[in-house]
Short mmCIF file of C-alpha atoms in Angstrom, two decimals:
data_model
loop_
_atom_site.label_atom_id
_atom_site.label_comp_id
_atom_site.label_asym_id
_atom_site.label_seq_id
_atom_site.Cartn_x
_atom_site.Cartn_y
_atom_site.Cartn_z
CA MET Z 153 65.53 106.61 161.59
CA ASN Z 154 66.24 109.52 159.49
CA SER Z 155 69.14 111.76 160.81
CA ASN Z 156 67.28 114.68 160.18
CA TYR Z 157 64.20 113.88 162.71
CA ASP Z 158 67.11 113.72 165.38
CA GLU Z 159 66.50 116.15 168.28
CA LEU Z 160 63.29 117.47 166.97
CA SER Z 161 60.97 119.04 169.96
CA TRP Z 162 57.46 117.06 170.23
CA THR Z 163 56.09 120.49 168.89
CA GLU Z 164 58.01 119.68 165.35
CA VAL Z 165 57.19 116.33 165.47
CA ARG Z 166 53.49 116.79 165.78
CA ASP Z 167 53.98 119.66 162.54
CA ILE Z 168 55.45 116.88 160.75
CA PHE Z 169 52.85 114.70 161.07
CA ARG Z 170 50.33 117.12 159.99
CA ILE Z 171 51.95 117.52 156.71
CA TRP Z 172 52.04 113.80 156.56
CA ARG Z 173 48.87 113.48 157.10
CA GLU Z 174 47.91 116.46 154.66
CA ASN Z 175 49.93 114.91 151.78
CA SER Z 176 48.53 111.50 152.33
CA GLU Z 177 52.21 110.24 152.84
CA ARG Z 178 52.46 106.77 155.03
CA LYS Z 179 56.13 107.48 156.14
CA SER Z 180 55.42 104.31 158.52
CA LYS Z 181 58.45 103.78 159.58
CA ASP Z 182 59.36 107.07 160.39
CA VAL Z 183 55.96 107.87 162.22
CA VAL Z 184 56.30 104.74 164.45
CA ASP Z 185 60.17 105.92 165.07
CA LEU Z 186 59.12 109.09 166.17
CA TRP Z 187 56.31 108.60 167.88
CA GLU Z 188 58.17 106.08 170.56
CA SER Z 189 61.04 108.31 170.44
CA THR Z 190 59.22 112.19 170.59
CA LEU Z 191 55.41 112.05 170.45
CA LYS Z 192 54.29 109.29 172.95
CA SER Z 193 54.73 110.84 175.99
CA LYS Z 194 53.28 113.98 175.15
CA ILE Z 195 50.20 112.69 173.80
CA ASN Z 196 48.29 114.65 176.40
CA ASN Z 197 49.55 117.63 175.01
CA LEU Z 198 48.00 116.97 171.77
CA GLY Z 199 44.21 117.85 172.74
CA ASN Z 200 41.82 116.70 169.95
CA GLU Z 201 44.38 116.29 167.25
CA LYS Z 202 45.53 112.99 169.37
CA TYR Z 203 43.22 111.29 168.06
CA LEU Z 204 44.31 111.79 164.30
CA VAL Z 205 47.47 110.72 165.54
CA LEU Z 206 46.33 107.87 167.33
CA GLU Z 207 44.72 107.16 164.10
CA GLN Z 208 47.98 107.84 161.85
CA VAL Z 209 50.44 105.57 164.38
CA CYS Z 210 47.58 102.77 164.08
CA ILE Z 211 47.72 102.81 160.57
CA ALA Z 212 51.89 102.89 160.48
CA ALA Z 213 52.02 100.27 163.20
CA LEU Z 214 50.13 97.59 160.80
CA ASP Z 215 52.45 98.76 157.78
CA CYS Z 216 55.18 97.89 159.91
CA TYR Z 217 53.96 94.78 161.85
CA ARG Z 218 54.20 96.16 164.83
CA LEU Z 219 50.70 94.62 166.39
CA ALA Z 220 50.83 95.61 169.75
CA LEU Z 221 51.58 99.22 168.66
CA ALA Z 222 48.45 99.21 166.81
CA GLU Z 223 46.25 97.42 169.55
CA GLN Z 224 47.32 100.12 172.16
CA CYS Z 225 46.35 102.92 169.62
CA LEU Z 226 42.85 101.09 168.82
CA LYS Z 227 41.87 100.58 172.20
CA ILE Z 228 42.16 104.28 172.92
CA LEU Z 229 40.16 104.93 169.78
CA MET Z 230 37.50 102.19 170.24
CA ASN Z 231 36.55 103.42 173.83
CA GLU Z 232 36.64 107.39 172.47
CA PHE Z 233 34.93 106.54 169.41
CA PRO Z 234 32.57 102.96 170.01
CA GLY Z 235 30.29 103.49 166.83
CA SER Z 236 32.76 104.82 164.39
CA LEU Z 237 33.02 102.81 161.05
CA ARG Z 238 36.51 104.15 160.01
CA VAL Z 239 37.66 102.60 163.65
CA HIS Z 240 36.22 99.58 162.80
CA LYS Z 241 37.59 98.90 159.43
CA TYR Z 242 41.47 99.66 161.21
CA HIS Z 243 40.03 97.00 164.21
CA ALA Z 244 39.14 94.67 160.91
CA MET Z 245 42.65 95.20 159.21
CA HIS Z 246 44.21 93.99 162.83
CA LEU Z 247 42.57 90.95 162.82
CA GLU Z 248 43.25 90.65 159.15
CA ALA Z 249 47.50 90.82 160.28
CA LEU Z 250 47.02 88.44 162.89
CA GLU Z 251 45.63 86.09 160.39
CA MET Z 252 42.39 86.42 162.19
CA TYR Z 253 40.45 86.06 158.93
CA ASP Z 254 36.96 85.15 160.01
CA GLU Z 255 36.57 87.09 162.72
CA ALA Z 256 38.06 90.43 160.42
CA VAL Z 257 35.11 89.45 157.91
CA GLU Z 258 32.59 89.43 160.26
CA VAL Z 259 33.53 93.30 161.40
CA LEU Z 260 33.74 94.24 157.65
CA ASP Z 261 30.35 92.44 157.24
CA SER Z 262 28.79 94.40 160.10
CA ILE Z 263 30.58 97.90 158.44
CA ILE Z 264 29.10 97.18 155.29
CA LYS Z 265 25.28 96.32 156.76
CA ARG Z 266 25.78 99.94 158.46
CA ASP Z 267 26.55 101.69 155.38
CA GLU Z 268 26.26 99.84 151.74
CA THR Z 269 28.13 102.72 149.61
CA ASN Z 270 31.11 102.05 151.82
CA ALA Z 271 33.96 100.67 149.11
CA ALA Z 272 36.84 100.61 151.90
CA PRO Z 273 35.46 97.07 153.98
CA ARG Z 274 34.35 95.64 150.69
CA LYS Z 275 37.84 95.94 149.57
CA ARG Z 276 39.39 94.57 152.78
CA ARG Z 277 37.48 91.56 152.16
CA ILE Z 278 38.33 90.97 148.66
CA ALA Z 279 41.76 91.13 150.19
CA ILE Z 280 41.17 88.90 152.99
CA LEU Z 281 40.24 86.59 150.29
CA LYS Z 282 43.71 87.09 148.21
CA ALA Z 283 45.45 86.76 151.81
CA LYS Z 284 43.90 83.28 151.75
CA GLY Z 285 44.82 82.01 148.15
CA GLN Z 286 41.04 82.23 147.46
CA ILE Z 287 41.63 84.02 143.99
CA PRO Z 288 38.26 82.43 142.13
CA GLU Z 289 36.42 83.71 145.03
CA ALA Z 290 38.44 86.86 145.03
CA ILE Z 291 37.55 87.40 141.53
CA LYS Z 292 33.93 87.14 142.45
CA GLU Z 293 33.99 89.42 144.86
CA LEU Z 294 35.92 91.77 143.27
CA THR Z 295 33.59 91.58 140.28
CA GLU Z 296 30.17 92.60 142.32
CA TYR Z 297 32.04 95.16 143.88
CA LEU Z 298 32.31 96.78 140.34
CA LYS Z 299 28.60 96.36 139.35
CA LYS Z 300 28.44 98.94 142.40
CA PHE Z 301 31.59 100.80 141.97
CA MET Z 302 32.33 101.00 138.16
CA SER Z 303 34.63 104.23 137.90
CA ASP Z 304 37.03 102.27 140.79
CA GLN Z 305 40.33 102.41 138.38
CA GLU Z 306 42.43 100.37 141.13
CA ALA Z 307 39.91 98.07 141.46
CA TRP Z 308 40.00 97.17 137.80
CA HIS Z 309 43.67 97.32 138.20
CA GLU Z 310 43.12 94.86 140.65
CA LEU Z 311 41.13 92.41 138.98
CA CYS Z 312 43.32 92.26 136.29
CA ASP Z 313 45.99 91.35 138.18
CA LEU Z 314 43.59 88.68 139.57
CA TYR Z 315 42.69 87.01 136.08
CA LEU Z 316 46.38 87.34 135.27
CA GLN Z 317 47.21 85.05 138.78
CA GLU Z 318 44.19 82.69 136.97
CA GLN Z 319 46.03 83.19 133.45
CA ASP Z 320 42.63 84.48 131.86
CA TYR Z 321 44.22 86.72 129.53
CA SER Z 322 41.18 87.72 127.81
CA LYS Z 323 39.06 88.65 131.01
CA ALA Z 324 42.39 90.78 132.01
CA ALA Z 325 42.41 92.34 128.43
CA PHE Z 326 38.50 93.20 129.25
CA CYS Z 327 39.77 95.18 132.55
CA MET Z 328 42.51 97.09 130.75
CA GLU Z 329 40.30 98.05 127.83
CA GLU Z 330 37.74 99.59 130.81
CA LEU Z 331 41.19 101.31 131.90
CA ILE Z 332 41.63 102.70 128.74
CA LEU Z 333 38.26 104.35 128.23
CA HIS Z 334 38.12 106.04 131.74
CA ASN Z 335 41.74 107.23 131.12
CA PRO Z 336 42.83 107.14 127.39
CA HIS Z 337 45.91 109.28 128.25
CA SER Z 338 47.56 106.88 130.19
CA HIS Z 339 51.04 105.33 128.06
CA LEU Z 340 51.59 102.88 131.27
CA ILE Z 341 47.50 101.67 130.92
CA TYR Z 342 48.25 100.94 126.82
CA GLN Z 343 51.22 99.19 127.29
CA ARG Z 344 50.14 96.82 130.02
CA TYR Z 345 47.23 96.12 127.42
CA ALA Z 346 49.71 95.39 124.55
CA GLU Z 347 51.87 93.12 126.85
CA ILE Z 348 48.78 90.91 127.85
CA LYS Z 349 47.69 90.81 124.23
CA TYR Z 350 51.06 89.79 123.56
CA SER Z 351 51.26 87.51 125.79
CA GLN Z 352 47.63 85.75 124.50
CA GLY Z 353 49.71 84.88 121.56
CA GLY Z 354 48.11 84.16 118.03
CA PHE Z 355 48.57 86.55 115.14
CA GLU Z 356 45.57 88.69 115.48
CA ASN Z 357 46.63 89.08 119.32
CA ILE Z 358 49.98 89.97 118.69
CA GLU Z 359 49.11 92.15 116.08
CA GLN Z 360 46.79 93.93 118.09
CA ALA Z 361 49.92 94.03 120.80
CA LYS Z 362 51.79 96.04 118.42
CA SER Z 363 49.19 98.74 117.59
CA TYR Z 364 48.67 99.41 121.32
CA PHE Z 365 52.56 99.64 122.19
CA CYS Z 366 52.66 102.21 119.38
CA GLN Z 367 49.90 104.08 121.13
CA ALA Z 368 52.15 104.02 124.60
CA ILE Z 369 55.23 105.28 122.74
CA LYS Z 370 53.21 107.83 120.69
CA LEU Z 371 51.96 109.15 124.76
CA ASN Z 372 55.47 108.55 126.10
CA PRO Z 373 58.84 108.27 123.51
CA SER Z 374 60.63 107.31 126.30
CA ASN Z 375 58.61 104.11 127.47
CA ILE Z 376 61.42 101.41 127.31
CA ARG Z 377 59.04 98.88 128.20
CA ALA Z 378 56.72 99.67 125.25
CA LEU Z 379 59.74 99.98 122.87
CA TYR Z 380 61.03 96.53 123.74
CA GLY Z 381 57.38 95.04 123.21
CA LEU Z 382 57.21 96.48 119.98
CA LEU Z 383 60.33 95.21 118.69
CA LEU Z 384 59.28 91.55 119.80
CA ALA Z 385 55.71 92.05 118.34
CA THR Z 386 57.33 93.46 115.22
CA ASN Z 387 59.83 90.85 115.25
CA HIS Z 388 57.24 88.05 115.63
CA ILE Z 389 54.96 89.60 112.79
CA ALA Z 390 57.69 89.62 110.06
CA SER Z 391 58.40 86.25 110.97
CA SER Z 392 55.40 84.88 110.48
CA VAL Z 393 53.88 82.70 107.58
CA ARG Z 394 50.60 84.44 108.12
CA SER Z 395 51.85 88.15 107.18
CA THR Z 396 51.64 89.32 103.98
CA ALA Z 397 54.51 90.88 102.24
CA SER Z 398 53.49 94.43 103.12
CA LYS Z 399 52.53 93.65 106.71
CA LYS Z 400 56.40 92.03 106.94
CA LYS Z 401 57.50 94.96 105.46
CA GLU Z 402 56.08 97.40 108.00
CA ALA Z 403 56.87 95.51 110.83
CA ILE Z 404 60.73 95.25 109.71
CA LYS Z 405 60.58 99.04 109.49
CA LEU Z 406 58.96 99.51 112.94
CA SER Z 407 61.24 96.93 114.11
CA GLU Z 408 64.27 98.84 113.21
CA TRP Z 409 62.70 102.36 114.33
CA ALA Z 410 62.24 100.68 117.96
CA ILE Z 411 65.85 99.47 117.90
CA LYS Z 412 67.15 102.88 116.70
CA MET Z 413 64.71 104.80 119.70
CA LEU Z 414 66.29 102.63 122.27
CA ASP Z 415 69.93 103.07 121.24
CA ASP Z 416 69.35 106.79 121.10
CA LEU Z 417 67.74 106.75 124.76
CA TYR Z 418 70.96 104.45 126.27
CA LYS Z 419 73.00 107.29 124.46
CA SER Z 420 70.93 110.05 125.93
CA LYS Z 421 70.49 109.23 129.37
CA VAL Z 422 73.73 107.40 130.68
CA ASP Z 423 76.99 107.56 130.04
CA GLU Z 424 78.85 104.21 128.31
CA ASP Z 425 79.63 102.04 131.58
CA GLU Z 426 76.63 102.46 132.93
CA GLY Z 427 75.02 101.81 129.37
CA ILE Z 428 76.21 98.37 129.46
CA LYS Z 429 74.64 97.72 132.84
CA VAL Z 430 71.33 99.24 131.55
CA VAL Z 431 71.32 97.16 128.20
CA GLU Z 432 72.14 93.76 130.20
CA ASP Z 433 69.47 94.95 133.35
CA LEU Z 434 67.23 95.03 129.87
CA LEU Z 435 68.21 92.36 128.30
CA SER Z 436 67.49 89.99 131.41
CA GLN Z 437 63.90 91.48 131.68
CA LEU Z 438 63.52 91.34 128.41
CA GLN Z 439 60.38 88.67 128.23
CA ILE Z 440 57.15 90.44 128.43
CA GLU Z 441 55.09 89.92 131.53
CA ALA Z 442 51.55 90.69 131.97
#
């Protein structure tokens, strides 16, 4: 446990828990440790806030795979709020952690039946399919989910990841195109889209990758991964038999510029000894990963 938390009173711990809840900070290990060392014995002093704390501890216990502790919290919450969809969702997560997937799905289906607008249980169903290694089924489920919740950017990222696991680069690229529409100022989305196009291969895709690496760099000139991607893409274009003389000239010019930018970034951010290590680490990661 963090030494800063030693010798805290139970009221101080209660206040810390409040701050973490308000800021949506999980701090799971600290929550579990402080609960067991300080707050558990004072639970009845918390009034109605004890249920918020129990919920917080339950989630933290699941994060830390402290399943017995999570079950203790769940029992109290389910006795107090037997009809709560939120508590039932935690129950499903506990079953999922126990690898009781069929039972977890039953609970999630019952939640969805009671509230079809509730996105959380649908996403948990997809997580279970992933945990079982049923990637095509997870893709199908997530595609159906996105028909109802099209603005869920996290879900588009997840669907992209699933398509990449199946090495379906064209559909993964489509997911990133949707994300660009939702968030046109994110250099990381442009970078990832460029990486996927680069991984697809083929002259046209490499050219497209080059353009989107440039856009990522325009939005964030310090994006080292995008600079490396641009370097790889331009080198590929410069050496391709399909390149015209003008395209080769432009690619070589961009490649030289990317090298200069990378060199300037190393010099500005690290001293010489650290720079060598950074360069070695980056070179070891040079392969573009979608």
